[in-house]
Each structure stands twice: as C-alpha cells, then as structure tokens.
mmCIF file of C-alpha atoms in Angstrom:
data_model
loop_
_atom_site.group_PDB
_atom_site.id
_atom_site.type_symbol
_atom_site.label_atom_id
_atom_site.label_comp_id
_atom_site.label_asym_id
_atom_site.label_seq_id
_atom_site.Cartn_x
_atom_site.Cartn_y
_atom_site.Cartn_z
ATOM 1 C CA MET A 24 176.477 18.206 110.395
ATOM 2 C CA ILE A 25 178.383 18.575 107.140
ATOM 3 C CA GLY A 26 179.010 22.286 107.760
ATOM 4 C CA PRO A 27 181.821 22.003 110.354
ATOM 5 C CA PHE A 28 183.566 19.247 108.377
ATOM 6 C CA LEU A 29 183.375 21.331 105.206
ATOM 7 C CA ASP A 30 184.774 24.351 107.041
ATOM 8 C CA VAL A 31 187.740 22.374 108.387
ATOM 9 C CA PHE A 32 188.379 20.794 104.995
ATOM 10 C CA LEU A 33 188.361 24.127 103.152
ATOM 11 C CA ILE A 34 190.736 25.743 105.636
ATOM 12 C CA ALA A 35 193.082 22.743 105.693
ATOM 13 C CA ALA A 36 193.078 22.474 101.901
ATOM 14 C CA GLY A 37 193.542 26.214 101.350
ATOM 15 C CA PRO A 38 197.370 26.371 101.336
ATOM 16 C CA PHE A 39 197.665 23.295 99.102
ATOM 17 C CA ILE A 40 195.089 24.692 96.683
ATOM 18 C CA GLY A 41 197.054 27.943 96.804
ATOM 19 C CA SER A 42 200.204 26.061 95.806
ATOM 20 C CA PHE A 43 198.396 24.627 92.781
ATOM 21 C CA ILE A 44 196.876 27.999 91.900
ATOM 22 C CA THR A 45 200.249 29.726 92.079
ATOM 23 C CA ALA A 46 201.959 27.093 89.933
ATOM 24 C CA SER A 47 199.080 27.217 87.450
ATOM 25 C CA SER A 48 199.271 30.999 87.208
ATOM 26 C CA ARG A 49 202.933 30.687 86.221
ATOM 27 C CA ALA A 50 202.082 28.109 83.544
ATOM 28 C CA TRP A 51 199.121 30.014 82.077
ATOM 29 C CA PRO A 52 198.121 30.039 79.202
ATOM 30 C CA ASP A 53 199.553 26.518 78.741
ATOM 31 C CA TRP A 54 196.488 24.593 79.918
ATOM 32 C CA ARG A 55 198.124 21.264 79.078
ATOM 33 C CA GLN A 56 200.946 21.964 81.512
ATOM 34 C CA ILE A 57 198.437 23.066 84.134
ATOM 35 C CA ALA A 58 196.359 19.904 83.756
ATOM 36 C CA LEU A 59 199.117 17.327 83.242
ATOM 37 C CA GLY A 60 202.314 18.906 84.513
ATOM 38 C CA ARG A 61 204.029 17.616 87.641
ATOM 39 C CA SER A 62 205.597 19.881 90.228
ATOM 40 C CA ALA A 63 209.138 20.627 89.126
ATOM 41 C CA CYS A 64 211.717 23.401 89.145
ATOM 42 C CA SER A 65 211.083 25.712 86.185
ATOM 43 C CA GLU A 66 214.833 26.112 85.639
ATOM 44 C CA CYS A 67 216.372 22.633 85.921
ATOM 45 C CA GLY A 68 213.270 20.411 85.778
ATOM 46 C CA HIS A 69 213.990 18.824 89.164
ATOM 47 C CA ARG A 70 210.904 16.870 90.249
ATOM 48 C CA LEU A 71 209.877 18.124 93.658
ATOM 49 C CA ARG A 72 209.638 15.622 96.493
ATOM 50 C CA PRO A 73 206.714 15.657 98.930
ATOM 51 C CA TRP A 74 208.772 17.448 101.601
ATOM 52 C CA GLU A 75 209.539 20.154 99.051
ATOM 53 C CA LEU A 76 205.840 20.816 98.488
ATOM 54 C CA ILE A 77 204.744 21.790 102.003
ATOM 55 C CA PRO A 78 203.025 25.158 101.561
ATOM 56 C CA VAL A 79 205.002 28.140 102.877
ATOM 57 C CA VAL A 80 207.223 25.935 105.083
ATOM 58 C CA SER A 81 209.223 24.407 102.207
ATOM 59 C CA PHE A 82 209.887 27.844 100.702
ATOM 60 C CA PHE A 83 211.523 29.119 103.882
ATOM 61 C CA LEU A 84 213.348 25.872 104.695
ATOM 62 C CA GLN A 85 214.881 25.981 101.207
ATOM 63 C CA LYS A 86 215.595 29.717 101.610
ATOM 64 C CA GLY A 87 213.523 30.467 98.522
ATOM 65 C CA LYS A 88 215.738 28.411 96.208
ATOM 66 C CA CYS A 89 215.635 25.101 94.347
ATOM 67 C CA ARG A 90 217.486 22.441 96.364
ATOM 68 C CA LYS A 91 219.184 21.093 93.246
ATOM 69 C CA CYS A 92 220.188 24.069 91.068
ATOM 70 C CA GLY A 93 219.805 26.977 93.473
ATOM 71 C CA ALA A 94 217.467 28.913 91.161
ATOM 72 C CA PRO A 95 215.171 31.308 93.057
ATOM 73 C CA ILE A 96 211.601 30.173 93.630
ATOM 74 C CA TRP A 97 208.954 32.678 92.548
ATOM 75 C CA PRO A 98 208.542 34.843 95.684
ATOM 76 C CA LEU A 99 204.784 35.049 95.129
ATOM 77 C CA HIS A 100 204.499 31.303 95.757
ATOM 78 C CA PRO A 101 204.217 31.559 99.556
ATOM 79 C CA VAL A 102 202.114 34.718 99.192
ATOM 80 C CA GLY A 103 199.606 32.836 97.040
ATOM 81 C CA GLU A 104 199.505 29.965 99.543
ATOM 82 C CA ILE A 105 198.862 32.304 102.476
ATOM 83 C CA VAL A 106 196.148 34.226 100.607
ATOM 84 C CA ALA A 107 194.547 30.916 99.599
ATOM 85 C CA LEU A 108 194.295 30.094 103.315
ATOM 86 C CA ILE A 109 192.823 33.497 104.205
ATOM 87 C CA ILE A 110 190.108 33.113 101.547
ATOM 88 C CA PRO A 111 188.279 30.145 103.183
ATOM 89 C CA LEU A 112 188.858 31.625 106.644
ATOM 90 C CA ILE A 113 186.835 34.672 105.606
ATOM 91 C CA ALA A 114 184.263 32.469 103.863
ATOM 92 C CA VAL A 115 183.791 30.306 106.966
ATOM 93 C CA LEU A 116 183.237 33.380 109.127
ATOM 94 C CA ALA A 117 180.774 34.924 106.678
ATOM 95 C CA PHE A 118 178.717 31.996 105.360
ATOM 96 C CA ASP A 119 177.350 28.553 106.159
ATOM 97 C CA GLY A 120 177.254 25.267 104.277
ATOM 98 C CA GLY A 121 177.310 25.379 100.496
ATOM 99 C CA TRP A 122 177.615 29.160 100.482
ATOM 100 C CA THR A 123 180.973 28.788 102.232
ATOM 101 C CA LEU A 124 182.158 26.499 99.445
ATOM 102 C CA ALA A 125 180.883 28.906 96.786
ATOM 103 C CA ALA A 126 182.639 31.869 98.410
ATOM 104 C CA SER A 127 185.898 29.926 98.723
ATOM 105 C CA LEU A 128 185.796 28.881 95.077
ATOM 106 C CA PHE A 129 185.037 32.481 94.083
ATOM 107 C CA GLY A 130 188.061 33.704 96.028
ATOM 108 C CA TRP A 131 190.393 31.026 94.681
ATOM 109 C CA VAL A 132 189.455 31.753 91.073
ATOM 110 C CA LEU A 133 190.019 35.458 91.728
ATOM 111 C CA LEU A 134 193.418 34.622 93.223
ATOM 112 C CA PHE A 135 194.414 32.767 90.054
ATOM 113 C CA GLY A 136 193.421 35.741 87.922
ATOM 114 C CA ALA A 137 195.259 38.160 90.213
ATOM 115 C CA LEU A 138 198.498 36.166 90.044
ATOM 116 C CA VAL A 139 198.279 35.895 86.252
ATOM 117 C CA ASP A 140 197.726 39.657 86.049
ATOM 118 C CA LEU A 141 200.775 40.318 88.237
ATOM 119 C CA ARG A 142 202.903 38.223 85.877
ATOM 120 C CA THR A 143 201.475 39.160 82.473
ATOM 121 C CA PHE A 144 199.342 42.324 82.960
ATOM 122 C CA LEU A 145 196.456 40.303 81.531
ATOM 123 C CA LEU A 146 193.311 38.959 83.192
ATOM 124 C CA PRO A 147 192.184 35.651 81.612
ATOM 125 C CA ASP A 148 188.649 35.646 80.196
ATOM 126 C CA VAL A 149 188.185 32.227 81.779
ATOM 127 C CA VAL A 150 188.345 34.023 85.132
ATOM 128 C CA THR A 151 186.529 37.280 84.428
ATOM 129 C CA LEU A 152 183.794 36.109 82.069
ATOM 130 C CA GLY A 153 183.767 32.624 83.578
ATOM 131 C CA LEU A 154 182.718 33.978 86.970
ATOM 132 C CA VAL A 155 179.656 35.819 85.655
ATOM 133 C CA PRO A 156 177.300 32.819 85.044
ATOM 134 C CA PRO A 157 177.809 31.182 88.475
ATOM 135 C CA GLY A 158 177.422 34.573 90.163
ATOM 136 C CA LEU A 159 174.111 35.140 88.408
ATOM 137 C CA ALA A 160 173.016 31.562 89.160
ATOM 138 C CA LEU A 161 173.663 32.062 92.870
ATOM 139 C CA ALA A 162 171.799 35.369 92.726
ATOM 140 C CA PHE A 163 168.804 33.529 91.283
ATOM 141 C CA LEU A 164 168.995 30.814 93.958
ATOM 142 C CA SER A 165 169.096 33.362 96.772
ATOM 143 C CA GLY A 166 166.832 36.078 95.396
ATOM 144 C CA GLY A 167 164.760 34.565 92.594
ATOM 145 C CA PRO A 168 164.160 36.413 89.304
ATOM 146 C CA GLY A 169 164.429 39.778 91.062
ATOM 147 C CA GLY A 170 167.831 38.916 92.479
ATOM 148 C CA PHE A 171 168.978 37.645 89.103
ATOM 149 C CA LEU A 172 167.986 40.865 87.331
ATOM 150 C CA GLU A 173 169.572 43.015 90.048
ATOM 151 C CA HIS A 174 172.905 41.218 89.772
ATOM 152 C CA LEU A 175 172.728 41.169 85.984
ATOM 153 C CA LEU A 176 172.307 44.940 86.070
ATOM 154 C CA ALA A 177 175.288 45.161 88.435
ATOM 155 C CA ALA A 178 177.424 43.121 86.027
ATOM 156 C CA LEU A 179 176.494 45.359 83.097
ATOM 157 C CA LEU A 180 176.998 48.519 85.155
ATOM 158 C CA GLY A 181 180.359 47.337 86.456
ATOM 159 C CA PHE A 182 181.630 46.598 82.957
ATOM 160 C CA ALA A 183 180.260 49.822 81.495
ATOM 161 C CA THR A 184 181.818 51.947 84.255
ATOM 162 C CA LEU A 185 185.406 50.771 83.855
ATOM 163 C CA ALA A 186 185.097 50.371 80.085
ATOM 164 C CA GLY A 187 183.913 53.988 79.901
ATOM 165 C CA ILE A 188 186.815 55.176 82.050
ATOM 166 C CA ALA A 189 189.244 53.236 79.862
ATOM 167 C CA TRP A 190 187.785 54.782 76.704
ATOM 168 C CA LEU A 191 187.926 58.294 78.167
ATOM 169 C CA TYR A 192 191.523 57.864 79.318
ATOM 170 C CA ARG A 193 192.542 56.594 75.885
ATOM 171 C CA ARG A 194 190.867 59.579 74.217
ATOM 172 C CA LEU A 195 192.461 62.134 76.547
ATOM 173 C CA ARG A 196 195.940 60.638 76.923
ATOM 174 C CA GLY A 197 196.319 58.790 73.626
ATOM 175 C CA ARG A 198 197.385 55.526 75.288
ATOM 176 C CA GLU A 199 195.949 52.626 77.233
ATOM 177 C CA GLY A 200 195.466 53.215 80.931
ATOM 178 C CA LEU A 201 192.936 50.575 81.925
ATOM 179 C CA GLY A 202 192.446 47.177 80.327
ATOM 180 C CA MET A 203 189.170 45.563 79.366
ATOM 181 C CA GLY A 204 190.082 42.707 81.673
ATOM 182 C CA ASP A 205 189.531 45.030 84.621
ATOM 183 C CA ALA A 206 186.092 45.975 83.282
ATOM 184 C CA LYS A 207 185.209 42.299 82.868
ATOM 185 C CA LEU A 208 186.451 41.575 86.386
ATOM 186 C CA LEU A 209 184.212 44.268 87.863
ATOM 187 C CA ALA A 210 181.339 42.754 85.876
ATOM 188 C CA ALA A 211 182.070 39.451 87.600
ATOM 189 C CA GLY A 212 182.138 41.230 90.961
ATOM 190 C CA GLY A 213 178.768 42.798 90.188
ATOM 191 C CA ALA A 214 177.305 39.433 89.198
ATOM 192 C CA TRP A 215 178.339 37.965 92.542
ATOM 193 C CA ALA A 216 177.901 40.863 94.961
ATOM 194 C CA GLY A 217 175.227 43.041 93.371
ATOM 195 C CA PRO A 218 175.069 46.735 92.444
ATOM 196 C CA PHE A 219 175.591 48.182 95.922
ATOM 197 C CA ALA A 220 178.978 46.449 96.202
ATOM 198 C CA LEU A 221 180.458 47.981 93.039
ATOM 199 C CA ALA A 222 181.688 51.152 94.735
ATOM 200 C CA TRP A 223 183.206 49.123 97.565
ATOM 201 C CA SER A 224 184.911 46.807 95.084
ATOM 202 C CA VAL A 225 186.560 49.728 93.303
ATOM 203 C CA ALA A 226 187.460 51.560 96.532
ATOM 204 C CA ILE A 227 189.011 48.483 98.146
ATOM 205 C CA GLY A 228 190.709 47.602 94.865
ATOM 206 C CA ALA A 229 192.301 51.042 94.605
ATOM 207 C CA GLY A 230 193.439 50.881 98.220
ATOM 208 C CA VAL A 231 194.986 47.429 97.840
ATOM 209 C CA THR A 232 196.715 48.506 94.620
ATOM 210 C CA LEU A 233 198.242 51.546 96.345
ATOM 211 C CA PHE A 234 199.368 49.284 99.191
ATOM 212 C CA ILE A 235 201.048 46.866 96.770
ATOM 213 C CA VAL A 236 202.816 49.736 94.996
ATOM 214 C CA SER A 237 203.993 51.137 98.341
ATOM 215 C CA ILE A 238 205.394 47.752 99.394
ATOM 216 C CA ALA A 239 207.143 47.400 96.031
ATOM 217 C CA GLN A 240 208.739 50.826 96.493
ATOM 218 C CA LEU A 241 209.904 49.915 99.988
ATOM 219 C CA LEU A 242 211.529 46.800 98.540
ATOM 220 C CA GLY A 243 213.438 48.921 96.040
ATOM 221 C CA SER A 244 211.190 48.839 92.971
ATOM 222 C CA LYS A 245 211.182 52.128 91.067
ATOM 223 C CA THR A 246 207.782 53.349 89.897
ATOM 224 C CA GLU A 247 207.204 56.400 87.721
ATOM 225 C CA ALA A 248 204.179 57.978 86.060
ATOM 226 C CA GLU A 249 204.624 55.735 83.014
ATOM 227 C CA THR A 250 205.202 52.538 85.010
ATOM 228 C CA PRO A 251 202.365 50.051 84.342
ATOM 229 C CA VAL A 252 200.622 48.883 87.501
ATOM 230 C CA PRO A 253 198.161 45.975 87.339
ATOM 231 C CA LEU A 254 194.795 46.828 88.889
ATOM 232 C CA GLY A 255 193.588 43.231 88.718
ATOM 233 C CA PRO A 256 194.991 41.957 92.057
ATOM 234 C CA GLY A 257 193.553 44.867 94.026
ATOM 235 C CA LEU A 258 190.233 44.718 92.192
ATOM 236 C CA ALA A 259 190.034 40.961 92.758
ATOM 237 C CA ALA A 260 190.518 41.541 96.486
ATOM 238 C CA GLY A 261 187.871 44.270 96.367
ATOM 239 C CA CYS A 262 185.346 42.009 94.634
ATOM 240 C CA TYR A 263 185.890 39.186 97.118
ATOM 241 C CA LEU A 264 185.711 41.379 100.198
ATOM 242 C CA ALA A 265 182.682 43.265 98.855
ATOM 243 C CA TYR A 266 180.953 39.884 98.425
ATOM 244 C CA CYS A 267 181.846 38.569 101.884
ATOM 245 C CA LEU A 268 181.792 41.635 104.134
ATOM 246 C CA PRO A 269 177.995 42.216 104.286
ATOM 247 C CA SER A 270 177.402 38.638 105.447
ATOM 248 C CA LEU A 271 180.421 38.823 107.763
ATOM 249 C CA VAL A 272 179.120 41.993 109.409
ATOM 250 C CA GLN A 273 175.618 40.533 109.696
ATOM 251 C CA THR A 274 176.977 37.321 111.239
ATOM 252 C CA THR A 275 179.149 39.228 113.695
ATOM 253 C CA ALA A 276 176.326 41.566 114.661
ATOM 254 C CA GLY A 277 173.980 38.641 115.148
#
C-alpha cells in the first residue's frame, strides 16, 4: 500500500528537491550556507517569498531575473528542477517500494555533483566516494556476498579504467585531460549498477556530454580544442540511466 503513496510523494517533491539541490550546488563548498542559509538573491540578498520559490514557474514569471534588483537568476536553476522531476519518474517506472526511493536518492545526489561540476569543474568527494558504500550495501541486500563482490569489482574497475586513461593522456599530452573525480564517479556507478553497466555509463556519458556541447555552441558559446568540458554531468546521467534501464526494460517487457 505504501508503494503508490511513495511514488506520488517522490514525483511531487522532485522539483522542490531540485530547487534545493540547485541552490546547494551554487553554495558548495560552503556547507554552513547549504545547511542554514535561507533562499535569497545572491546579488542583493533579497529574501525570496513563497511565490518566488515555485519550481520552474517562478523563473519564467520573473523572466529569469530577481524581482528586486533585476540580477539574472542562474539559468541552470529551472534545468535542475526539471531534471530532479525526471529522476523519480524514471525510478517509479523502473522499481518498486524502497528501491524506488533508493534510485531517486541516487539520481538526486548525482544531480548535485553534476551541477557542481558544471560550475567549478570539480566533482565533490562527498558525492563520488560517498555513493560507493550505499551502492555496495544495496548490492549485498539484493545479491548477497556474490553481488557485493561483483559490484566491488565494478567499482574498482571503473576507477582504474578512467584513472588509467587520465594518466595516459597526461603522459602523452603533458596536461590534464580527465580528472580523478570522473574516475571516482565511475567507481560509484560501478558500485550501484555492476560491471556490465560500466560501458553503458561511459557511452551514455559521452553522448550526453557531446549533446551539451552542441547545445552550448548553438547558444553562441565558442568551444575550441583547448576549451575545458566537464564530463561529470554526462557521466552522472550515464551512471543513473545504466542503473535504471535494465529494470525499466524488464518491467516494460513484463
């Protein structure tokens, strides 16, 4: 009986959780501001009223600007809120009960890391390394010791793969091309989704990254060979989809 109520709650809460995640990603690494800060304009300090905090709707009603000082609101705010709604929608379609909650939390944490990476080109360890233990714990609950070892191997393999590519690129080109945060993120994806999902995580991540770059170019952003492009957002999407898609396909087929 709790399943349908949980599904509705997660979907209804998604945009509001996305609003908090987006604001928190802008405040990171100031954890005090994240925990204690109230919603306010980052430019003039104007405390936002309830009608200014409606996910997505308030952004467009205010034309993407603060009502008091006219400063532009971070354009990724409504994007984060929409993605935070899509995350539980996918989870509800793919899983049941507590697994739906786990998948939603996994996606929301990944969203926070992705938004931080877009802003700072850094993936917080609290996201990447923090996701590994719960992923392994869920693997143990669903597959016992064998499942735990399989997902542990996937985490180690995921980290070693991207860390090795980063080392090779640095040796050949003499500069950084791939951060260790990406390697840690793929380790988290392996811990959650297992070894067979690693290739899908990377493939989807690369595709999403190319899509983001293409959209940025269409909007007028100039990208060259030396322009840094964060892989984290695409890889986060790849890890989440690689975790959910097998169950989604199985549910749909059934």
